[in-house]
mmCIF file of C-alpha atoms in Angstrom:
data_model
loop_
_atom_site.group_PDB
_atom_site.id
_atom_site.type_symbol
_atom_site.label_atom_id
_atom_site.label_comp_id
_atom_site.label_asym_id
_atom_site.label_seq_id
_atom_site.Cartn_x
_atom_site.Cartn_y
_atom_site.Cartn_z
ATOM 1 C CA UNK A 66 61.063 50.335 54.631
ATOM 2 C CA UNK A 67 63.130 47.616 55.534
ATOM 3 C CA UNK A 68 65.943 45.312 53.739
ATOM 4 C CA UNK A 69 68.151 42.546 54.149
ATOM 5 C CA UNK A 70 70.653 41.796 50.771
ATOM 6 C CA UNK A 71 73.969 40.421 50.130
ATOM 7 C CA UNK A 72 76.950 43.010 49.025
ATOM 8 C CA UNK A 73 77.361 41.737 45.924
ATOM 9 C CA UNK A 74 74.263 41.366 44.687
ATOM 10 C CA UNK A 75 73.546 45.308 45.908
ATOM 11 C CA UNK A 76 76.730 46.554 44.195
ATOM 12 C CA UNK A 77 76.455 45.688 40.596
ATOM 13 C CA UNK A 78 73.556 47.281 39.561
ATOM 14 C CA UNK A 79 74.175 50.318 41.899
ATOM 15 C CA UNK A 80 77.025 50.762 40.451
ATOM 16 C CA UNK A 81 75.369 50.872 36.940
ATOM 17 C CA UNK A 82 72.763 53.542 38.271
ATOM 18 C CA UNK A 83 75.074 55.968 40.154
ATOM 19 C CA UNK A 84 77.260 56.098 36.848
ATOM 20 C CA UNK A 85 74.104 57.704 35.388
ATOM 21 C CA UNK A 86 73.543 60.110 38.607
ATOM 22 C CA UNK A 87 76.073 63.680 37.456
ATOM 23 C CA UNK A 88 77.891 64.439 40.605
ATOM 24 C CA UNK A 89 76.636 68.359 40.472
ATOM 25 C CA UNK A 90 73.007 68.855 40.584
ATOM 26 C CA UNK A 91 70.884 71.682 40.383
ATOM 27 C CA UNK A 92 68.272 69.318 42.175
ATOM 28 C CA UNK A 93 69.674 67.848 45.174
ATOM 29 C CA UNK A 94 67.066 65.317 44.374
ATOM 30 C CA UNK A 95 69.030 64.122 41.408
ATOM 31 C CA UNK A 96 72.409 63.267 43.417
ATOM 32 C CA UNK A 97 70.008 60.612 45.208
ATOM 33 C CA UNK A 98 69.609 56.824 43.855
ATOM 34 C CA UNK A 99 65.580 56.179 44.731
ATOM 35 C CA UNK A 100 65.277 52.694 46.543
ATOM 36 C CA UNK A 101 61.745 51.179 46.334
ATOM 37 C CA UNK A 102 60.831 47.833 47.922
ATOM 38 C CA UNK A 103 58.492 45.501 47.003
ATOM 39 C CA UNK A 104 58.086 41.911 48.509
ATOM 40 C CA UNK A 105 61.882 40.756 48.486
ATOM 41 C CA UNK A 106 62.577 43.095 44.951
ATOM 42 C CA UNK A 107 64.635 46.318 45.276
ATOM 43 C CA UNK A 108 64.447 48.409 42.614
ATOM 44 C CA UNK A 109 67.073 51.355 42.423
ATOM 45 C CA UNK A 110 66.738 54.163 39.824
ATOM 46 C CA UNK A 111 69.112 56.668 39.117
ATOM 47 C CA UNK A 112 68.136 59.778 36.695
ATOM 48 C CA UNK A 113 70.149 62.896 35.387
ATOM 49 C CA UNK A 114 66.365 63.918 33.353
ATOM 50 C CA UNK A 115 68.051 62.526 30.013
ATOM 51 C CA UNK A 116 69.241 59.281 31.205
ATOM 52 C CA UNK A 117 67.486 56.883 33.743
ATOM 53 C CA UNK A 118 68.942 53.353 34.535
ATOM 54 C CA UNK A 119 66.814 51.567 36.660
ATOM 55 C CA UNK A 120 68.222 48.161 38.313
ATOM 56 C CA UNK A 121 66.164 45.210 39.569
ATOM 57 C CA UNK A 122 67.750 43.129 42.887
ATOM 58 C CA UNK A 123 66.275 40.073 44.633
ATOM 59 C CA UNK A 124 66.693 40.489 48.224
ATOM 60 C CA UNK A 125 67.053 37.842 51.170
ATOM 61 C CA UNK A 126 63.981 39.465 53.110
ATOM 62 C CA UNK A 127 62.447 43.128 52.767
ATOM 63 C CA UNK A 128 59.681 45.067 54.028
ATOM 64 C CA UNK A 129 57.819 47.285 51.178
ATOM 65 C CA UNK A 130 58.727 51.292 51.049
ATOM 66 C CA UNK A 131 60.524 54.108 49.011
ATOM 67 C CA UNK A 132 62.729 56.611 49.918
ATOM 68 C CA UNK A 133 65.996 58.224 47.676
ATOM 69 C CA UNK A 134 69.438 58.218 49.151
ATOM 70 C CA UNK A 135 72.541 59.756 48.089
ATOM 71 C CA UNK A 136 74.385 57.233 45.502
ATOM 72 C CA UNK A 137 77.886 58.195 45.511
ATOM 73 C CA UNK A 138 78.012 57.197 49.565
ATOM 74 C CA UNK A 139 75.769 54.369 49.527
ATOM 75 C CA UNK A 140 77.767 53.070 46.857
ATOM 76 C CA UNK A 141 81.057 54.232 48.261
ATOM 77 C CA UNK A 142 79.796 52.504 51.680
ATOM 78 C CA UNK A 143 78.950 49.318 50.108
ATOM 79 C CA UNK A 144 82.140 48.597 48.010
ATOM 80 C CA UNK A 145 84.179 49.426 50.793
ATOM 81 C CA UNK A 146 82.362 46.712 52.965
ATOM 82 C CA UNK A 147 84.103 43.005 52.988
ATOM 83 C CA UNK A 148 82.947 40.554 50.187
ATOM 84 C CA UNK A 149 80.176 38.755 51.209
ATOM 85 C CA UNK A 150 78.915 40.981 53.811
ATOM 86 C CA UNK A 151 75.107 41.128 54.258
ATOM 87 C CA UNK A 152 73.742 44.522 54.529
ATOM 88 C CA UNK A 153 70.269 45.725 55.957
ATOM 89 C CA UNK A 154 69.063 48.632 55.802
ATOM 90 C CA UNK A 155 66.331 50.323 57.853
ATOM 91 C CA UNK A 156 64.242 53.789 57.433
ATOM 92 C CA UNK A 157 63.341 55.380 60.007
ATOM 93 C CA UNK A 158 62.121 58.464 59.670
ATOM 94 C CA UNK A 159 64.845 61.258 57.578
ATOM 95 C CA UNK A 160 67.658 58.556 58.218
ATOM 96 C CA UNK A 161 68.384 55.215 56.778
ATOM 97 C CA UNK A 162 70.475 53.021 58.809
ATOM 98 C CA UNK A 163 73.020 50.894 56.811
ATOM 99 C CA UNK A 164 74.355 47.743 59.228
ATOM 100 C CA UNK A 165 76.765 45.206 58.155
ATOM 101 C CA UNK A 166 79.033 43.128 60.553
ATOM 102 C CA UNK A 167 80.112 45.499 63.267
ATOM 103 C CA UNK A 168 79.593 48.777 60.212
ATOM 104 C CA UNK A 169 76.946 50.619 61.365
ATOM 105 C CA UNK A 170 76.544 54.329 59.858
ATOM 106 C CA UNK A 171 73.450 56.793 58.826
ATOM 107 C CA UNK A 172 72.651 58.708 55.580
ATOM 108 C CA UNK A 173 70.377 61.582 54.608
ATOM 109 C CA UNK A 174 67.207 60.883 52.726
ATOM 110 C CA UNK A 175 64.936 63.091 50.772
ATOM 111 C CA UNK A 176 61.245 61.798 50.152
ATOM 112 C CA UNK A 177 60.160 59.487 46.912
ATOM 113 C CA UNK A 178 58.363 61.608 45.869
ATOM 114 C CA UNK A 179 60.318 64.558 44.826
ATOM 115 C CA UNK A 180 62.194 62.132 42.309
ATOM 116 C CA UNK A 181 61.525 62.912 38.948
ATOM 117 C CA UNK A 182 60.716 60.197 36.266
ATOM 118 C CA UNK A 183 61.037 60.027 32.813
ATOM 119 C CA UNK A 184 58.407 60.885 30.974
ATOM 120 C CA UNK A 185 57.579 57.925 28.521
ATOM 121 C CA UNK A 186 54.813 57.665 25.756
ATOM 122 C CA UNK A 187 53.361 54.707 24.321
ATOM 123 C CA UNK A 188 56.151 52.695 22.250
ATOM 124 C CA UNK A 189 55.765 52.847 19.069
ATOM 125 C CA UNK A 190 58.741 49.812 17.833
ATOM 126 C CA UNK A 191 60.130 47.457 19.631
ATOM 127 C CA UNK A 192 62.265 44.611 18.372
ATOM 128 C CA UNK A 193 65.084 41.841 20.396
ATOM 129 C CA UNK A 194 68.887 42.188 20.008
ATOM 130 C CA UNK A 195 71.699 39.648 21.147
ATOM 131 C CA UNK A 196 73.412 42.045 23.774
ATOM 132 C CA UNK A 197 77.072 40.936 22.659
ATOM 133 C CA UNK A 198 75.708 42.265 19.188
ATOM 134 C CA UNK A 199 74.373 45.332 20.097
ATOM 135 C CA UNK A 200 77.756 46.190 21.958
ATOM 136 C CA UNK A 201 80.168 45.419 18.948
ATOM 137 C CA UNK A 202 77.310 47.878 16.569
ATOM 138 C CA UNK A 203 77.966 51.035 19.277
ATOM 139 C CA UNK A 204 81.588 50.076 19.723
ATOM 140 C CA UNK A 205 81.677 50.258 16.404
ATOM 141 C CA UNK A 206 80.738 53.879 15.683
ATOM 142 C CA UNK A 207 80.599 55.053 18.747
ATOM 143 C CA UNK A 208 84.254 56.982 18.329
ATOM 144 C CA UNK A 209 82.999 59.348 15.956
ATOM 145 C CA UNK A 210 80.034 60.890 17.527
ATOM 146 C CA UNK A 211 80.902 64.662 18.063
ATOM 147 C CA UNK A 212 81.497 66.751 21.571
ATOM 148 C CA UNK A 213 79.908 69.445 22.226
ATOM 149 C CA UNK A 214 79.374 70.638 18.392
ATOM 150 C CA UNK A 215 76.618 73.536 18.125
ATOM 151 C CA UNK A 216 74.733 71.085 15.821
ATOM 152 C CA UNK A 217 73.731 69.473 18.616
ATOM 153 C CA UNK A 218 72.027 66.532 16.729
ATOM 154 C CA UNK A 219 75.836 65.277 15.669
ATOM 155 C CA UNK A 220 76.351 65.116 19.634
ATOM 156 C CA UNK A 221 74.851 61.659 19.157
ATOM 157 C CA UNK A 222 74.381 58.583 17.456
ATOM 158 C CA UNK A 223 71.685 57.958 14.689
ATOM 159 C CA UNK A 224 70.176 54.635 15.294
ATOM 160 C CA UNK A 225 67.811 53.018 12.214
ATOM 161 C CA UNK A 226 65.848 49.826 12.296
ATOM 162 C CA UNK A 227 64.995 48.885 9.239
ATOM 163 C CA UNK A 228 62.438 45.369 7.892
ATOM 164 C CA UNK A 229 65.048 43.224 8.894
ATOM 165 C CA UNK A 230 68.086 45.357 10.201
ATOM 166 C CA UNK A 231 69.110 47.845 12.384
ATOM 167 C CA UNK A 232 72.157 50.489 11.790
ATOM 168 C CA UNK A 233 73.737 52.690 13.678
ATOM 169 C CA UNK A 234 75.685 55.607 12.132
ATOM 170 C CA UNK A 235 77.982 58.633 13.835
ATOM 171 C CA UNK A 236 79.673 61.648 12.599
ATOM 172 C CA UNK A 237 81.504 64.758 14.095
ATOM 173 C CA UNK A 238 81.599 66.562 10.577
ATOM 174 C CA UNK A 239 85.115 65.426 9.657
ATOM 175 C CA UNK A 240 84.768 61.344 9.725
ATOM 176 C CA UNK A 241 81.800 59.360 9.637
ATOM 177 C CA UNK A 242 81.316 55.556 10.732
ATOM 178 C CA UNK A 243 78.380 53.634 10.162
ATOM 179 C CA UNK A 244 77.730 49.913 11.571
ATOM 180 C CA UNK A 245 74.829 47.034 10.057
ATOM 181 C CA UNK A 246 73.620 44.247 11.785
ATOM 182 C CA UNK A 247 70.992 41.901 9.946
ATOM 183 C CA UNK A 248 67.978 40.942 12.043
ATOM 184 C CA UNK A 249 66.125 37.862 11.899
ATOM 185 C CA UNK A 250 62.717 39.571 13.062
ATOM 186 C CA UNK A 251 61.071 41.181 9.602
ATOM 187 C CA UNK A 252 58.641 44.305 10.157
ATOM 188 C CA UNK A 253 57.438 46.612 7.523
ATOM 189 C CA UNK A 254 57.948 49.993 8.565
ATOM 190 C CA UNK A 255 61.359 51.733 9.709
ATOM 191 C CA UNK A 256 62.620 54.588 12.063
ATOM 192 C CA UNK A 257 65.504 56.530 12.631
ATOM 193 C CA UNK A 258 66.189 58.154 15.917
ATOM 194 C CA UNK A 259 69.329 60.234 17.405
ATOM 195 C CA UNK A 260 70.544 58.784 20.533
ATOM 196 C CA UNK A 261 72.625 61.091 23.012
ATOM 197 C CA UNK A 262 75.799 61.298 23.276
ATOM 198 C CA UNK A 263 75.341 60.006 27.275
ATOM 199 C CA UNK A 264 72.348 57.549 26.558
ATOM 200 C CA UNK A 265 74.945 56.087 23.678
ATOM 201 C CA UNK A 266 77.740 55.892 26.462
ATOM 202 C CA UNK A 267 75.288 54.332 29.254
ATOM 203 C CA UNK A 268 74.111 51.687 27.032
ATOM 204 C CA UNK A 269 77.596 50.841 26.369
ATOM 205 C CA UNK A 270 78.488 50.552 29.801
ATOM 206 C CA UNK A 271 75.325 48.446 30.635
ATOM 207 C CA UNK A 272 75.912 45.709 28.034
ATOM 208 C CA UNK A 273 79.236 45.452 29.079
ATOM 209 C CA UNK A 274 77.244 43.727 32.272
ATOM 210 C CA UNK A 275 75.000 41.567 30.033
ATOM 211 C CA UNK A 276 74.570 38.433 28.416
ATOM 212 C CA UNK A 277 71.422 37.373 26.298
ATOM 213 C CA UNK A 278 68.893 39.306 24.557
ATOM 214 C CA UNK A 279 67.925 43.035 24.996
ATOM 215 C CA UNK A 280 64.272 44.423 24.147
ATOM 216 C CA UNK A 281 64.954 47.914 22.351
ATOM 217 C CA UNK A 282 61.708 49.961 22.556
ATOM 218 C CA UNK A 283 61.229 53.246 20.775
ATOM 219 C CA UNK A 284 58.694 55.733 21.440
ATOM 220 C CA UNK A 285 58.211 59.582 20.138
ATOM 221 C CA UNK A 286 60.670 61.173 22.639
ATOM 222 C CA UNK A 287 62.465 58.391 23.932
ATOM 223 C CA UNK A 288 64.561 54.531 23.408
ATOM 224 C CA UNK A 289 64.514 51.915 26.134
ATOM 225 C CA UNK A 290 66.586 49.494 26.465
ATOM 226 C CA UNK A 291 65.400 46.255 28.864
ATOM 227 C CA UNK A 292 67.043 43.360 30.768
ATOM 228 C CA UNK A 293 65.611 40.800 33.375
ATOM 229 C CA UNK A 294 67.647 43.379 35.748
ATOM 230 C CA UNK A 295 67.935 46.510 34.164
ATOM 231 C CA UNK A 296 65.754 49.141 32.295
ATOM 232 C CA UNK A 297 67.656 51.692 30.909
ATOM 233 C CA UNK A 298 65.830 55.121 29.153
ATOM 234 C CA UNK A 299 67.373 58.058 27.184
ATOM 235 C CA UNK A 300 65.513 60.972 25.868
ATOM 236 C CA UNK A 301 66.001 61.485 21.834
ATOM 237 C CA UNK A 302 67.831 64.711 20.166
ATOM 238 C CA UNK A 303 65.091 66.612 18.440
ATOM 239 C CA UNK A 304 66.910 67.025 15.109
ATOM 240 C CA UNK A 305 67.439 65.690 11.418
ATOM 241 C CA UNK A 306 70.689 63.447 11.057
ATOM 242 C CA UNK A 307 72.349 64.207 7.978
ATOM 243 C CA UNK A 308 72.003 61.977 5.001
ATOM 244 C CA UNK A 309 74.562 60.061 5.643
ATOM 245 C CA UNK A 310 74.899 58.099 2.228
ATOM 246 C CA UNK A 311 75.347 61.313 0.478
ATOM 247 C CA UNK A 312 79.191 61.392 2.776
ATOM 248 C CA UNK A 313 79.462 58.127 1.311
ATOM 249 C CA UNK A 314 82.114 58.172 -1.481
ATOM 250 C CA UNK A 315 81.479 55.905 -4.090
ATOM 251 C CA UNK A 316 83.915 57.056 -6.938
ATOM 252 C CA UNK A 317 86.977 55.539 -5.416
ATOM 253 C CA UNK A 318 89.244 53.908 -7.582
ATOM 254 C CA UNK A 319 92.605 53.689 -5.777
ATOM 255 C CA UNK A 320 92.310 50.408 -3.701
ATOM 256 C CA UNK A 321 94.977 49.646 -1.165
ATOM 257 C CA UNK A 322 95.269 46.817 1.209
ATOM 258 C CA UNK A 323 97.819 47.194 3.585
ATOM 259 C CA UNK A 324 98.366 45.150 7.251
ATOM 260 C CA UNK A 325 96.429 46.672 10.105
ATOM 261 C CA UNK A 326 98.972 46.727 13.257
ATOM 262 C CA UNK A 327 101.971 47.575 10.534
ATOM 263 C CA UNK A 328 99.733 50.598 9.165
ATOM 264 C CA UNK A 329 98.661 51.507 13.255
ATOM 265 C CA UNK A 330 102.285 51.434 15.044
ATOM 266 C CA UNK A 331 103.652 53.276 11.906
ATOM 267 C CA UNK A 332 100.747 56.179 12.055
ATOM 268 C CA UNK A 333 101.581 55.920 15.962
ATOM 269 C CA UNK A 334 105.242 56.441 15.471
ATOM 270 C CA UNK A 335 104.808 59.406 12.775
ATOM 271 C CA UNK A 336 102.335 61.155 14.815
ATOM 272 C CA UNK A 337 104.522 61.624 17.642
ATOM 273 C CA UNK A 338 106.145 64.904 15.543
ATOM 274 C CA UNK A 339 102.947 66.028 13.974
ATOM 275 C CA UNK A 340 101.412 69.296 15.050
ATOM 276 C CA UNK A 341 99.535 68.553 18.183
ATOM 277 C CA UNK A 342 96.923 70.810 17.447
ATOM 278 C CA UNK A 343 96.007 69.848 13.387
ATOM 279 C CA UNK A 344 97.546 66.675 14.269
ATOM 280 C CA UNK A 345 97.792 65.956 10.477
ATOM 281 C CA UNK A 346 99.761 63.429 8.753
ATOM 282 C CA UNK A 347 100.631 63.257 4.951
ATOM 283 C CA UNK A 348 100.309 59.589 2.676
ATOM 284 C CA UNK A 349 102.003 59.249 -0.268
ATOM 285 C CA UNK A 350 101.436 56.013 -2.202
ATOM 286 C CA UNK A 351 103.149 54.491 -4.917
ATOM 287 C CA UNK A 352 103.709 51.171 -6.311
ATOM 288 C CA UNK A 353 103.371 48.452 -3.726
ATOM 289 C CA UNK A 354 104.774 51.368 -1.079
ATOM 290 C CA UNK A 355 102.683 53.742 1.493
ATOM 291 C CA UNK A 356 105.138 56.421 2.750
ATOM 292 C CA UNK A 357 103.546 58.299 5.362
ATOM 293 C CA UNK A 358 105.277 61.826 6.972
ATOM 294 C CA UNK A 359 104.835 64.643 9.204
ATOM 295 C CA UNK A 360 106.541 67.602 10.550
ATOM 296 C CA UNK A 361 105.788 70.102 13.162
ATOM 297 C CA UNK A 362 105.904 74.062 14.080
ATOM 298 C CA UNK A 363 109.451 73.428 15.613
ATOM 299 C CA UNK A 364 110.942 72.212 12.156
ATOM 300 C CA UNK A 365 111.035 68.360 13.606
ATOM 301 C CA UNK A 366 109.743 65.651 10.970
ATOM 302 C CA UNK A 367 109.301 61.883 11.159
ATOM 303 C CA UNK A 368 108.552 59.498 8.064
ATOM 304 C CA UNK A 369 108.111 55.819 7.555
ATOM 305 C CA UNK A 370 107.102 53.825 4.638
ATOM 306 C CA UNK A 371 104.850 50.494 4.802
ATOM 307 C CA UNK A 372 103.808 47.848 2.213
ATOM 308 C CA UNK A 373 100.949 47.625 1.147
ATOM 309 C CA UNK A 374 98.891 45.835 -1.701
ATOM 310 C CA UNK A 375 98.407 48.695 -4.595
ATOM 311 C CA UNK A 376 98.733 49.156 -8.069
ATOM 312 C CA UNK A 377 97.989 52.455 -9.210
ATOM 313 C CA UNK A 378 99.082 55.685 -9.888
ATOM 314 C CA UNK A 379 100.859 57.920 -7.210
ATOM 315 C CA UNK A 380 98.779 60.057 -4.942
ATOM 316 C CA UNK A 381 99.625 62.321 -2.238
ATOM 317 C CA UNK A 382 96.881 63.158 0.530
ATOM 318 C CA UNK A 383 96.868 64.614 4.008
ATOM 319 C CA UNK A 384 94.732 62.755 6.528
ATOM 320 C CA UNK A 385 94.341 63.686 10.564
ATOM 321 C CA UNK A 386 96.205 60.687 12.176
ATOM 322 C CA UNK A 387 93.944 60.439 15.073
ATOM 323 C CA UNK A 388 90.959 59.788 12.677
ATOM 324 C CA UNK A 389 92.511 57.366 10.421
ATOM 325 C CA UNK A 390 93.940 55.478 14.393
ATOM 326 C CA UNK A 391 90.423 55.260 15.630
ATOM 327 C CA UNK A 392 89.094 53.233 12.726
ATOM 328 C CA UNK A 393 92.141 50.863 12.749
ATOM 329 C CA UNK A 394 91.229 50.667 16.547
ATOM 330 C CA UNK A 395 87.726 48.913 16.151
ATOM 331 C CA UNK A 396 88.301 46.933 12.676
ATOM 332 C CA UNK A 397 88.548 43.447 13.672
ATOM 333 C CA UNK A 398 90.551 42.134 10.702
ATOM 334 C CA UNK A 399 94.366 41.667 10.203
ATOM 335 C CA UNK A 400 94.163 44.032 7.316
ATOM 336 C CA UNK A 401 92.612 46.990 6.280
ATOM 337 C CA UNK A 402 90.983 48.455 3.011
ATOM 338 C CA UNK A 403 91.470 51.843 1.894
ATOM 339 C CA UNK A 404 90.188 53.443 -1.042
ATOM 340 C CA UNK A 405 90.855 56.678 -2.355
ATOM 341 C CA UNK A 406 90.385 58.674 -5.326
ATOM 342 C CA UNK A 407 91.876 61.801 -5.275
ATOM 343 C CA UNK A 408 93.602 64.080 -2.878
ATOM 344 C CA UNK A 409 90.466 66.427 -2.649
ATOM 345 C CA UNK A 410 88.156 62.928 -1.657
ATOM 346 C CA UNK A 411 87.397 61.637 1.142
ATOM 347 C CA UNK A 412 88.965 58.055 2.050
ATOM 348 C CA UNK A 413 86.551 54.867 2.600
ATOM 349 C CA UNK A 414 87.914 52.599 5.169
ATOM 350 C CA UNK A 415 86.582 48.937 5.589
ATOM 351 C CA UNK A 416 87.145 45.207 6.781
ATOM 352 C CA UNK A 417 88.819 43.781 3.342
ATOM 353 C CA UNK A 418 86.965 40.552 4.628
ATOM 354 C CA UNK A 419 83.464 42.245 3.258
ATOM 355 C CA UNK A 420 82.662 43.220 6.859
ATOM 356 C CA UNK A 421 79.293 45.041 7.922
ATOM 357 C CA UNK A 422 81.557 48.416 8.991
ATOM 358 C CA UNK A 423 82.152 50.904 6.357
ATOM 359 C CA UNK A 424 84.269 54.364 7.721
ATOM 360 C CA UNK A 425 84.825 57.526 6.134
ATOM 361 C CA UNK A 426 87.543 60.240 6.723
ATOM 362 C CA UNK A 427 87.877 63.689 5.091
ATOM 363 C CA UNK A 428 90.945 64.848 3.893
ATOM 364 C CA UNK A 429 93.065 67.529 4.890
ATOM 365 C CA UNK A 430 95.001 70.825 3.329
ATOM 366 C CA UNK A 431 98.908 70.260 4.508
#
């Protein structure tokens, strides 16, 4: 195997498949990015068994062959090379020989054939999103997917595509938030899948990178997610989501409307003497006024009151502050709608503006 590419075009999508590639391996095999050449097309796939990003490169000559290097120093070697460098690299035998300029150095290779694919059935779904789209839907609801909770199938993201729609929903048990985007494309049946947490995260990461349209494919164990340069394939959690419209409240009758970066650096402020473990944070509205408080194990307290647009009648209600933040953090409009019924209910947060984001937060006992 043989290879002749320019840095830049190496380093983008290796960077995008060592992210995927966990630093501490029970297979030493799965520290290793696996290079295989084909006419003057590298392809470079990195795999953790959940997770497998593969990257496509057109290369200025090559020589066909496979072989899997490690992908933390190839890709440590490569950024650290000057811009514009052309690299080759050269197997021969257990070694591949990077050269670049006067750089000439030798890594460690374990065969192609101890790297282990992802298993993929037949897809069963497939349908075309703007990439720019699909981001803003994950960004969206990404926040509230849970960490290492013992339902493991909330350590994810439920993805549904509908006839003419697809939806992505997350929940940690204490807040869910659940993003729509309409679809031109209209199909018949539907599905609903649980991403992982990592698969959600990678995906991110990789339309970060992209412009255009992505292919989403959906098969019985697995979601791909396709590029002209990258393939990208997570294994599904084997679980049932919760219904999430049942967390839905939809007996709210308290409607406030209050200015998003007033309500944020105010919660901000408060929060700094809240307890830093409960973190919770008590709203008291009235008349045209939002008066939010909090005080702390060492008898320190902060308050601060913001105007808002409401009418009705007084209500006190405890919230966790980092919750309610999050939400503010990812609505795109000035101002924010809360609506609340009592201080037992949960509290729906949305775009005023009619947006496709709805957000729900539980209360708390202060």
């Amino acid at each position: 195997m043989k290879l002749r590419v320019s840095r830049e075009a190496l380093l983008k999508p290796l960077q995008q498949v060592a992210g995927v590639v966990e630093r501490r391996q029970t297979l030493p095999v799965l520290s290793n990015v696996l290079l295989q050449v084909e006419g003057n097309k590298l392809s470079l796939t990195g795999t953790d068994l959940e997770v497998e990003m593969v990257g496509r490169v057109m290369l200025l000559e090559g020589e066909t062959g496979e072989v899997t290097v490690p992908a933390r120093k190839l890709m440590d070697i490569c950024r650290e090379l000057p811009e514009k460098a052309e690299i080759e690299l050269v197997l021969s035998g257990q070694r591949l020989t990077i050269k670049a300029g006067r750089f000439r150095s030798t890594l460690s290779t374990l065969p192609a054939a101890d790297f282990p694919a992802v298993e993929k059935s037949l897809a069963e779904m497939t349908t075309l999103i703007g990439s720019k789209a699909l981001k803003r839907l994950l960004d969206r609801t990404a926040f509230a997917m849970a960490q290492q909770d013992v339902r493991y199938f909330l350590n994810g993201m439920l993805i549904e595509l509908g006839g003419d729609y697809v939806k992505t929903v997350a929940t940690d048990g204490h807040r869910l938030a659940m993003s729509t985007l309409n679809l031109p494309n209209q199909r018949s049946e539907s599905r609903q899948v649980i991403v992982p947490r990592k698969g959600v995260q990678e995906l991110q990461r990789l339309l970060n990178e992209l412009d255009g349209e992505v292919s989403i494919a959906i098969g019985s164990n697995y979601l791909l997610a396709e590029s002209t340069d990258f393939t990208l394939t997570t294994k599904l959690v084997d679980g049932k989501f919760p219904d999430y419209d049942r967390v839905i409240p939809k007996n709210g009758d308290k409607y406030i409307v209050a200015d998003k970066l007033e309500l944020r650096q105010a919660l901000n402020r408060t929060a700094i003497l809240s307890n830093e473990k409960f973190r919770g944070i008590r709203v008291n509205l009235s008349a045209g006024i939002l008066q939010l408080s909090a005080n702390n194990p060492e008898q320190e307290e902060a308050e601060e009151s913001v105007n808002v647009d409401y009418e009705g009648d007084d209500l006190e209600v405890g919230f966790n502050v980092g919750y309610v933040l999050d939400v503010l953090g990812v609505i795109d409009s000035d101002n924010v709608k809360i609506t609340l019924h009592d201080a037992n209910s949960s509290a729906l947060l949305e775009d005023p503006s009619g947006d496709d984001a709805i957000y729900v937060v539980m209360p708390m006992k202060l």
